[in-house]
Amino acid sequence: MIDDDLPQEPQTLAERKMRFLFALRSRGVTDSRVLTAMERVDRGLFVKGLFAERAYEDMPLPIACGQTISQPSVVGLMTQSLNVQPRDTVLEVGTGSGYQAAILSQLARRVYTVDRFKRLVREAGDLFRDMGMVNITPMVADGSFGLPDQAPFDRIIVTAAAEDPPGPLLAQLKIGGIMVLPVGQSDTVQSLIKVTRSETGFDYEELRPVRFVPLVEGLGGE
Ligand code: SAH
């Protein structure tokens, strides 16, 4: 067990990365494919400026446009619940830093990721290119409408909270497909929900309480 609250000796980068993986495991991220993906994708590349040195701590951190990169254990648990298969086409709503999309790119055939802020999409796109992640397509769009031209999707992950699962996203999920998203009033505790589409409808499973920035209508200014 790791106690993150104890004051720690200065650590080398390798030690910090090792503790990062231990912390993920101790918080319930146990799927070996997800852990391998999270070991490969360096969170340090997605956090810029003052907060970069905290990239290997299990906490959300500020990024540009007033948004946040999610807490790594939450990224791990959401990815694990999504149960991504190698041939899947995945839609992510809320590119943010691009970290979650980069992890999905290790597990899926193709990842579409959308954000309402041009700047976030551009910066994440530069990182994907530099890292050779050619199976990610970042796009500027209001993700509440999904991507009708690219639909349907095997998996959909939403990393901003809506009051209800957006109808267009439900409609763009394949039969047998899975969507994971936080649902609830913005700025309070939301519930992480797993939606599975069957031949006859949708099954809903409540996973855990979470806290995400809100899903906002329309495109952002920057
Ligand atoms: N998955 C990100 C964290 C996302 S933070 C990461 O790994 O870093 C949530 C993101 O959702 C923000 O960047 C915000 O701009 C975006 N967002 C909020 N409402 C949106 C909408 N309607 N359409 C697309 N993106 C939206």
PDB file of C-alpha atoms and ligand atoms in Angstrom:
ATOM      1  CA  MET A   1       0.000   0.000   0.000  1.00  0.00           C
ATOM      2  CA  ILE A   2       1.174   3.483  -0.744  1.00  0.00           C
ATOM      3  CA  ASP A   3       0.312   6.333   1.544  1.00  0.00           C
ATOM      4  CA  ASP A   4       0.312   9.389  -0.705  1.00  0.00           C
ATOM      5  CA  ASP A   5      -0.315  11.711   2.198  1.00  0.00           C
ATOM      6  CA  LEU A   6       3.033  11.127   3.859  1.00  0.00           C
ATOM      7  CA  PRO A   7       5.775  13.608   3.052  1.00  0.00           C
ATOM      8  CA  GLN A   8       8.050  11.944   0.549  1.00  0.00           C
ATOM      9  CA  GLU A   9      11.757  12.086  -0.185  1.00  0.00           C
ATOM     10  CA  PRO A  10      12.607  13.614  -3.554  1.00  0.00           C
ATOM     11  CA  GLN A  11      12.218  10.869  -6.130  1.00  0.00           C
ATOM     12  CA  THR A  12      13.712  10.163  -9.501  1.00  0.00           C
ATOM     13  CA  LEU A  13      11.406  10.213 -12.504  1.00  0.00           C
ATOM     14  CA  ALA A  14      11.531   6.410 -12.689  1.00  0.00           C
ATOM     15  CA  GLU A  15      10.483   6.151  -9.030  1.00  0.00           C
ATOM     16  CA  ARG A  16       7.630   8.581  -9.541  1.00  0.00           C
ATOM     17  CA  LYS A  17       6.390   6.605 -12.542  1.00  0.00           C
ATOM     18  CA  MET A  18       6.584   3.370 -10.554  1.00  0.00           C
ATOM     19  CA  ARG A  19       4.558   4.860  -7.687  1.00  0.00           C
ATOM     20  CA  PHE A  20       2.077   6.181 -10.252  1.00  0.00           C
ATOM     21  CA  LEU A  21       1.409   2.617 -11.449  1.00  0.00           C
ATOM     22  CA  PHE A  22       1.222   1.267  -7.888  1.00  0.00           C
ATOM     23  CA  ALA A  23      -1.318   3.959  -6.997  1.00  0.00           C
ATOM     24  CA  LEU A  24      -3.455   3.006 -10.012  1.00  0.00           C
ATOM     25  CA  ARG A  25      -3.463  -0.638  -8.936  1.00  0.00           C
ATOM     26  CA  SER A  26      -4.255   0.164  -5.330  1.00  0.00           C
ATOM     27  CA  ARG A  27      -7.260   2.223  -6.511  1.00  0.00           C
ATOM     28  CA  GLY A  28      -8.759  -0.621  -8.499  1.00  0.00           C
ATOM     29  CA  VAL A  29      -7.204  -0.347 -11.957  1.00  0.00           C
ATOM     30  CA  THR A  30      -6.380  -4.025 -12.419  1.00  0.00           C
ATOM     31  CA  ASP A  31      -6.931  -4.707 -16.139  1.00  0.00           C
ATOM     32  CA  SER A  32      -3.479  -5.515 -17.494  1.00  0.00           C
ATOM     33  CA  ARG A  33      -4.150  -4.014 -20.940  1.00  0.00           C
ATOM     34  CA  VAL A  34      -5.237  -0.735 -19.350  1.00  0.00           C
ATOM     35  CA  LEU A  35      -2.218  -0.701 -17.012  1.00  0.00           C
ATOM     36  CA  THR A  36       0.135  -1.379 -19.924  1.00  0.00           C
ATOM     37  CA  ALA A  37      -1.439   1.469 -21.912  1.00  0.00           C
ATOM     38  CA  MET A  38      -1.074   3.792 -18.924  1.00  0.00           C
ATOM     39  CA  GLU A  39       2.529   2.750 -18.491  1.00  0.00           C
ATOM     40  CA  ARG A  40       3.249   3.552 -22.142  1.00  0.00           C
ATOM     41  CA  VAL A  41       1.523   6.938 -22.302  1.00  0.00           C
ATOM     42  CA  ASP A  42       3.549   9.478 -20.330  1.00  0.00           C
ATOM     43  CA  ARG A  43       1.151  11.804 -18.462  1.00  0.00           C
ATOM     44  CA  GLY A  44       4.044  14.235 -18.041  1.00  0.00           C
ATOM     45  CA  LEU A  45       3.709  15.198 -21.724  1.00  0.00           C
ATOM     46  CA  PHE A  46       0.070  16.283 -21.271  1.00  0.00           C
ATOM     47  CA  VAL A  47       0.516  18.623 -18.309  1.00  0.00           C
ATOM     48  CA  LYS A  48       2.290  21.906 -19.022  1.00  0.00           C
ATOM     49  CA  GLY A  49       3.867  24.698 -16.991  1.00  0.00           C
ATOM     50  CA  LEU A  50       3.744  24.928 -13.202  1.00  0.00           C
ATOM     51  CA  PHE A  51       1.816  21.714 -12.694  1.00  0.00           C
ATOM     52  CA  ALA A  52       4.055  19.511 -14.852  1.00  0.00           C
ATOM     53  CA  GLU A  53       5.990  18.256 -11.836  1.00  0.00           C
ATOM     54  CA  ARG A  54       2.783  16.878 -10.325  1.00  0.00           C
ATOM     55  CA  ALA A  55       1.928  14.864 -13.442  1.00  0.00           C
ATOM     56  CA  TYR A  56       2.585  11.524 -11.699  1.00  0.00           C
ATOM     57  CA  GLU A  57       0.336  12.249  -8.726  1.00  0.00           C
ATOM     58  CA  ASP A  58      -3.169  10.820  -8.673  1.00  0.00           C
ATOM     59  CA  MET A  59      -5.009  14.104  -8.938  1.00  0.00           C
ATOM     60  CA  PRO A  60      -6.750  16.192 -11.593  1.00  0.00           C
ATOM     61  CA  LEU A  61      -4.657  19.187 -12.731  1.00  0.00           C
ATOM     62  CA  PRO A  62      -5.464  22.446 -14.539  1.00  0.00           C
ATOM     63  CA  ILE A  63      -4.881  22.672 -18.305  1.00  0.00           C
ATOM     64  CA  ALA A  64      -5.572  25.501 -20.800  1.00  0.00           C
ATOM     65  CA  CYS A  65      -9.041  27.033 -21.366  1.00  0.00           C
ATOM     66  CA  GLY A  66     -10.015  26.623 -17.678  1.00  0.00           C
ATOM     67  CA  GLN A  67     -10.340  22.844 -18.055  1.00  0.00           C
ATOM     68  CA  THR A  68      -8.706  19.923 -16.225  1.00  0.00           C
ATOM     69  CA  ILE A  69      -6.856  16.740 -17.060  1.00  0.00           C
ATOM     70  CA  SER A  70      -8.702  14.023 -15.146  1.00  0.00           C
ATOM     71  CA  GLN A  71      -7.349  12.110 -12.162  1.00  0.00           C
ATOM     72  CA  PRO A  72      -5.328   9.139 -13.490  1.00  0.00           C
ATOM     73  CA  SER A  73      -7.150   6.531 -11.390  1.00  0.00           C
ATOM     74  CA  VAL A  74     -10.482   7.814 -12.756  1.00  0.00           C
ATOM     75  CA  VAL A  75      -9.073   7.641 -16.315  1.00  0.00           C
ATOM     76  CA  GLY A  76      -8.001   4.056 -15.574  1.00  0.00           C
ATOM     77  CA  LEU A  77     -11.325   3.009 -14.058  1.00  0.00           C
ATOM     78  CA  MET A  78     -13.333   4.582 -16.901  1.00  0.00           C
ATOM     79  CA  THR A  79     -11.116   2.943 -19.524  1.00  0.00           C
ATOM     80  CA  GLN A  80     -11.426  -0.398 -17.747  1.00  0.00           C
ATOM     81  CA  SER A  81     -15.249  -0.103 -17.612  1.00  0.00           C
ATOM     82  CA  LEU A  82     -15.307   0.692 -21.321  1.00  0.00           C
ATOM     83  CA  ASN A  83     -13.790  -2.752 -22.061  1.00  0.00           C
ATOM     84  CA  VAL A  84     -12.290  -1.592 -25.366  1.00  0.00           C
ATOM     85  CA  GLN A  85     -11.551  -4.300 -27.950  1.00  0.00           C
ATOM     86  CA  PRO A  86      -8.739  -4.095 -30.525  1.00  0.00           C
ATOM     87  CA  ARG A  87     -11.087  -3.633 -33.510  1.00  0.00           C
ATOM     88  CA  ASP A  88     -13.227  -0.959 -31.852  1.00  0.00           C
ATOM     89  CA  THR A  89     -13.981   2.542 -33.082  1.00  0.00           C
ATOM     90  CA  VAL A  90     -14.234   4.822 -30.067  1.00  0.00           C
ATOM     91  CA  LEU A  91     -15.627   8.335 -29.638  1.00  0.00           C
ATOM     92  CA  GLU A  92     -14.349  10.497 -26.793  1.00  0.00           C
ATOM     93  CA  VAL A  93     -16.255  13.677 -25.933  1.00  0.00           C
ATOM     94  CA  GLY A  94     -13.927  16.131 -24.155  1.00  0.00           C
ATOM     95  CA  THR A  95     -10.378  15.925 -25.570  1.00  0.00           C
ATOM     96  CA  GLY A  96      -8.949  18.297 -22.952  1.00  0.00           C
ATOM     97  CA  SER A  97      -5.228  17.540 -22.744  1.00  0.00           C
ATOM     98  CA  GLY A  98      -5.538  14.483 -25.005  1.00  0.00           C
ATOM     99  CA  TYR A  99      -4.377  12.086 -22.270  1.00  0.00           C
ATOM    100  CA  GLN A 100      -7.473   9.874 -22.202  1.00  0.00           C
ATOM    101  CA  ALA A 101      -7.549   9.692 -26.026  1.00  0.00           C
ATOM    102  CA  ALA A 102      -3.876   8.668 -26.080  1.00  0.00           C
ATOM    103  CA  ILE A 103      -4.609   5.787 -23.718  1.00  0.00           C
ATOM    104  CA  LEU A 104      -7.599   4.709 -25.820  1.00  0.00           C
ATOM    105  CA  SER A 105      -5.394   4.798 -28.934  1.00  0.00           C
ATOM    106  CA  GLN A 106      -3.326   1.943 -27.440  1.00  0.00           C
ATOM    107  CA  LEU A 107      -6.425  -0.233 -27.060  1.00  0.00           C
ATOM    108  CA  ALA A 108      -8.686   0.555 -30.025  1.00  0.00           C
ATOM    109  CA  ARG A 109      -8.450   0.525 -33.810  1.00  0.00           C
ATOM    110  CA  ARG A 110      -9.564   4.149 -34.188  1.00  0.00           C
ATOM    111  CA  VAL A 111     -10.307   6.982 -31.768  1.00  0.00           C
ATOM    112  CA  TYR A 112     -12.272  10.126 -32.575  1.00  0.00           C
ATOM    113  CA  THR A 113     -11.956  12.787 -29.910  1.00  0.00           C
ATOM    114  CA  VAL A 114     -13.826  16.098 -29.892  1.00  0.00           C
ATOM    115  CA  ASP A 115     -13.614  19.259 -27.823  1.00  0.00           C
ATOM    116  CA  ARG A 116     -15.426  22.599 -28.007  1.00  0.00           C
ATOM    117  CA  PHE A 117     -12.104  24.504 -27.672  1.00  0.00           C
ATOM    118  CA  LYS A 118      -9.978  24.838 -30.848  1.00  0.00           C
ATOM    119  CA  ARG A 119      -6.844  25.415 -28.827  1.00  0.00           C
ATOM    120  CA  LEU A 120      -7.168  22.149 -26.887  1.00  0.00           C
ATOM    121  CA  VAL A 121      -7.831  20.180 -30.082  1.00  0.00           C
ATOM    122  CA  ARG A 122      -4.833  21.791 -31.814  1.00  0.00           C
ATOM    123  CA  GLU A 123      -2.441  21.187 -28.907  1.00  0.00           C
ATOM    124  CA  ALA A 124      -3.594  17.612 -28.369  1.00  0.00           C
ATOM    125  CA  GLY A 125      -3.346  16.989 -32.134  1.00  0.00           C
ATOM    126  CA  ASP A 126       0.295  18.213 -32.091  1.00  0.00           C
ATOM    127  CA  LEU A 127       1.088  15.786 -29.265  1.00  0.00           C
ATOM    128  CA  PHE A 128      -0.600  12.842 -31.032  1.00  0.00           C
ATOM    129  CA  ARG A 129       1.419  13.615 -34.164  1.00  0.00           C
ATOM    130  CA  ASP A 130       4.706  13.917 -32.241  1.00  0.00           C
ATOM    131  CA  MET A 131       4.019  10.587 -30.531  1.00  0.00           C
ATOM    132  CA  GLY A 132       3.083   8.875 -33.802  1.00  0.00           C
ATOM    133  CA  MET A 133      -0.464   8.124 -32.626  1.00  0.00           C
ATOM    134  CA  VAL A 134      -1.902   8.022 -36.126  1.00  0.00           C
ATOM    135  CA  ASN A 135      -5.165   6.291 -35.161  1.00  0.00           C
ATOM    136  CA  ILE A 136      -6.529   9.338 -33.282  1.00  0.00           C
ATOM    137  CA  THR A 137      -8.627  11.942 -35.110  1.00  0.00           C
ATOM    138  CA  PRO A 138      -9.086  15.099 -32.999  1.00  0.00           C
ATOM    139  CA  MET A 139     -11.914  17.419 -34.071  1.00  0.00           C
ATOM    140  CA  VAL A 140     -13.544  20.645 -32.914  1.00  0.00           C
ATOM    141  CA  ALA A 141     -17.228  19.929 -32.281  1.00  0.00           C
ATOM    142  CA  ASP A 142     -20.003  20.150 -29.734  1.00  0.00           C
ATOM    143  CA  GLY A 143     -19.778  16.580 -28.534  1.00  0.00           C
ATOM    144  CA  SER A 144     -23.343  16.478 -27.210  1.00  0.00           C
ATOM    145  CA  PHE A 145     -24.354  15.831 -30.820  1.00  0.00           C
ATOM    146  CA  GLY A 146     -21.700  13.141 -31.297  1.00  0.00           C
ATOM    147  CA  LEU A 147     -20.218  12.709 -34.758  1.00  0.00           C
ATOM    148  CA  PRO A 148     -23.068  11.616 -37.055  1.00  0.00           C
ATOM    149  CA  ASP A 149     -20.761  11.164 -40.079  1.00  0.00           C
ATOM    150  CA  GLN A 150     -18.434   8.783 -38.211  1.00  0.00           C
ATOM    151  CA  ALA A 151     -21.157   6.929 -36.250  1.00  0.00           C
ATOM    152  CA  PRO A 152     -21.992   4.325 -35.091  1.00  0.00           C
ATOM    153  CA  PHE A 153     -19.381   3.690 -32.402  1.00  0.00           C
ATOM    154  CA  ASP A 154     -18.446   0.536 -30.493  1.00  0.00           C
ATOM    155  CA  ARG A 155     -17.543   2.597 -27.456  1.00  0.00           C
ATOM    156  CA  ILE A 156     -18.256   6.174 -26.330  1.00  0.00           C
ATOM    157  CA  ILE A 157     -16.617   7.891 -23.381  1.00  0.00           C
ATOM    158  CA  VAL A 158     -17.699  11.319 -22.164  1.00  0.00           C
ATOM    159  CA  THR A 159     -15.274  13.178 -19.902  1.00  0.00           C
ATOM    160  CA  ALA A 160     -17.539  16.116 -18.985  1.00  0.00           C
ATOM    161  CA  ALA A 161     -20.737  15.849 -16.959  1.00  0.00           C
ATOM    162  CA  ALA A 162     -24.234  16.142 -18.457  1.00  0.00           C
ATOM    163  CA  GLU A 163     -27.505  16.084 -16.539  1.00  0.00           C
ATOM    164  CA  ASP A 164     -28.628  13.127 -18.648  1.00  0.00           C
ATOM    165  CA  PRO A 165     -26.942  10.968 -21.272  1.00  0.00           C
ATOM    166  CA  PRO A 166     -27.261  13.043 -24.493  1.00  0.00           C
ATOM    167  CA  GLY A 167     -29.780  11.444 -26.899  1.00  0.00           C
ATOM    168  CA  PRO A 168     -27.566  11.716 -30.009  1.00  0.00           C
ATOM    169  CA  LEU A 169     -24.791   9.795 -28.214  1.00  0.00           C
ATOM    170  CA  LEU A 170     -27.186   6.994 -27.250  1.00  0.00           C
ATOM    171  CA  ALA A 171     -28.351   6.893 -30.876  1.00  0.00           C
ATOM    172  CA  GLN A 172     -24.762   6.656 -32.163  1.00  0.00           C
ATOM    173  CA  LEU A 173     -23.879   3.649 -29.996  1.00  0.00           C
ATOM    174  CA  LYS A 174     -23.820   0.271 -31.776  1.00  0.00           C
ATOM    175  CA  ILE A 175     -25.941  -2.583 -30.475  1.00  0.00           C
ATOM    176  CA  GLY A 176     -23.673  -4.343 -27.969  1.00  0.00           C
ATOM    177  CA  GLY A 177     -21.795  -1.052 -27.546  1.00  0.00           C
ATOM    178  CA  ILE A 178     -20.822   0.555 -24.247  1.00  0.00           C
ATOM    179  CA  MET A 179     -20.836   4.211 -23.186  1.00  0.00           C
ATOM    180  CA  VAL A 180     -19.261   5.469 -19.945  1.00  0.00           C
ATOM    181  CA  LEU A 181     -20.101   8.975 -18.750  1.00  0.00           C
ATOM    182  CA  PRO A 182     -20.523  11.119 -15.648  1.00  0.00           C
ATOM    183  CA  VAL A 183     -24.126  12.179 -15.102  1.00  0.00           C
ATOM    184  CA  GLY A 184     -25.460  14.768 -12.667  1.00  0.00           C
ATOM    185  CA  GLN A 185     -25.731  18.448 -11.861  1.00  0.00           C
ATOM    186  CA  SER A 186     -22.544  20.355 -12.658  1.00  0.00           C
ATOM    187  CA  ASP A 187     -20.333  21.326  -9.707  1.00  0.00           C
ATOM    188  CA  THR A 188     -21.785  18.722  -7.395  1.00  0.00           C
ATOM    189  CA  VAL A 189     -20.875  15.091  -7.136  1.00  0.00           C
ATOM    190  CA  GLN A 190     -21.920  13.205 -10.231  1.00  0.00           C
ATOM    191  CA  SER A 191     -22.339   9.487 -10.864  1.00  0.00           C
ATOM    192  CA  LEU A 192     -20.242   7.578 -13.310  1.00  0.00           C
ATOM    193  CA  ILE A 193     -22.666   5.549 -15.426  1.00  0.00           C
ATOM    194  CA  LYS A 194     -22.074   2.636 -17.767  1.00  0.00           C
ATOM    195  CA  VAL A 195     -24.675   2.322 -20.518  1.00  0.00           C
ATOM    196  CA  THR A 196     -24.844  -0.884 -22.558  1.00  0.00           C
ATOM    197  CA  ARG A 197     -26.983  -1.004 -25.683  1.00  0.00           C
ATOM    198  CA  SER A 198     -28.864  -4.241 -26.283  1.00  0.00           C
ATOM    199  CA  GLU A 199     -31.171  -5.317 -29.122  1.00  0.00           C
ATOM    200  CA  THR A 200     -34.106  -4.004 -27.157  1.00  0.00           C
ATOM    201  CA  GLY A 201     -32.844  -0.913 -25.352  1.00  0.00           C
ATOM    202  CA  PHE A 202     -30.281   0.422 -22.901  1.00  0.00           C
ATOM    203  CA  ASP A 203     -29.033  -0.995 -19.595  1.00  0.00           C
ATOM    204  CA  TYR A 204     -27.698   1.439 -17.023  1.00  0.00           C
ATOM    205  CA  GLU A 205     -25.201   0.614 -14.295  1.00  0.00           C
ATOM    206  CA  GLU A 206     -24.072   3.145 -11.708  1.00  0.00           C
ATOM    207  CA  LEU A 207     -20.346   2.748 -11.051  1.00  0.00           C
ATOM    208  CA  ARG A 208     -19.111   5.350  -8.562  1.00  0.00           C
ATOM    209  CA  PRO A 209     -19.293   9.010  -7.576  1.00  0.00           C
ATOM    210  CA  VAL A 210     -17.030  11.329  -9.614  1.00  0.00           C
ATOM    211  CA  ARG A 211     -16.529  15.019 -10.239  1.00  0.00           C
ATOM    212  CA  PHE A 212     -16.034  16.383 -13.752  1.00  0.00           C
ATOM    213  CA  VAL A 213     -16.250  19.795 -15.418  1.00  0.00           C
ATOM    214  CA  PRO A 214     -19.666  20.305 -17.055  1.00  0.00           C
ATOM    215  CA  LEU A 215     -20.575  19.432 -20.625  1.00  0.00           C
ATOM    216  CA  VAL A 216     -21.229  22.879 -22.103  1.00  0.00           C
ATOM    217  CA  GLU A 217     -23.335  23.611 -25.173  1.00  0.00           C
ATOM    218  CA  GLY A 218     -21.832  25.147 -28.298  1.00  0.00           C
ATOM    219  CA  LEU A 219     -18.226  25.769 -29.323  1.00  0.00           C
ATOM    220  CA  GLY A 220     -15.688  27.533 -27.088  1.00  0.00           C
ATOM    221  CA  GLY A 221     -14.126  30.865 -27.991  1.00  0.00           C
ATOM    222  CA  GLU A 222     -10.451  29.966 -28.145  1.00  0.00           C
TER     223      GLU A 222
HETATM  224  N1  SAH B   1     -10.401  13.787 -21.285  1.00  0.00           N
HETATM  225  C1  SAH B   1      -9.622  14.969 -20.952  1.00  0.00           C
HETATM  226  C2  SAH B   1     -10.191  15.769 -19.797  1.00  0.00           C
HETATM  227  C3  SAH B   1     -11.386  16.456 -20.223  1.00  0.00           C
HETATM  228  S1  SAH B   1     -11.931  17.858 -19.304  1.00  0.00           S
HETATM  229  C4  SAH B   1      -8.169  14.615 -20.686  1.00  0.00           C
HETATM  230  O1  SAH B   1      -7.803  13.431 -20.778  1.00  0.00           O
HETATM  231  O2  SAH B   1      -7.392  15.530 -20.445  1.00  0.00           O
HETATM  232  C5  SAH B   1     -13.477  18.025 -20.154  1.00  0.00           C
HETATM  233  C6  SAH B   1     -13.371  18.580 -21.550  1.00  0.00           C
HETATM  234  O3  SAH B   1     -14.679  18.555 -22.099  1.00  0.00           O
HETATM  235  C7  SAH B   1     -12.907  20.035 -21.600  1.00  0.00           C
HETATM  236  O4  SAH B   1     -11.764  20.162 -22.388  1.00  0.00           O
HETATM  237  C8  SAH B   1     -14.104  20.758 -22.209  1.00  0.00           C
HETATM  238  O5  SAH B   1     -13.744  21.813 -23.091  1.00  0.00           O
HETATM  239  C9  SAH B   1     -14.801  19.641 -22.956  1.00  0.00           C
HETATM  240  N2  SAH B   1     -16.212  19.876 -23.240  1.00  0.00           N
HETATM  241  C10 SAH B   1     -17.177  20.388 -22.421  1.00  0.00           C
HETATM  242  N3  SAH B   1     -18.359  20.440 -23.077  1.00  0.00           N
HETATM  243  C11 SAH B   1     -18.147  19.956 -24.335  1.00  0.00           C
HETATM  244  C12 SAH B   1     -18.975  19.754 -25.475  1.00  0.00           C
HETATM  245  N4  SAH B   1     -20.276  20.068 -25.490  1.00  0.00           N
HETATM  246  N5  SAH B   1     -18.418  19.235 -26.583  1.00  0.00           N
HETATM  247  C13 SAH B   1     -17.098  18.909 -26.617  1.00  0.00           C
HETATM  248  N6  SAH B   1     -16.266  19.079 -25.569  1.00  0.00           N
HETATM  249  C14 SAH B   1     -16.782  19.595 -24.441  1.00  0.00           C
END
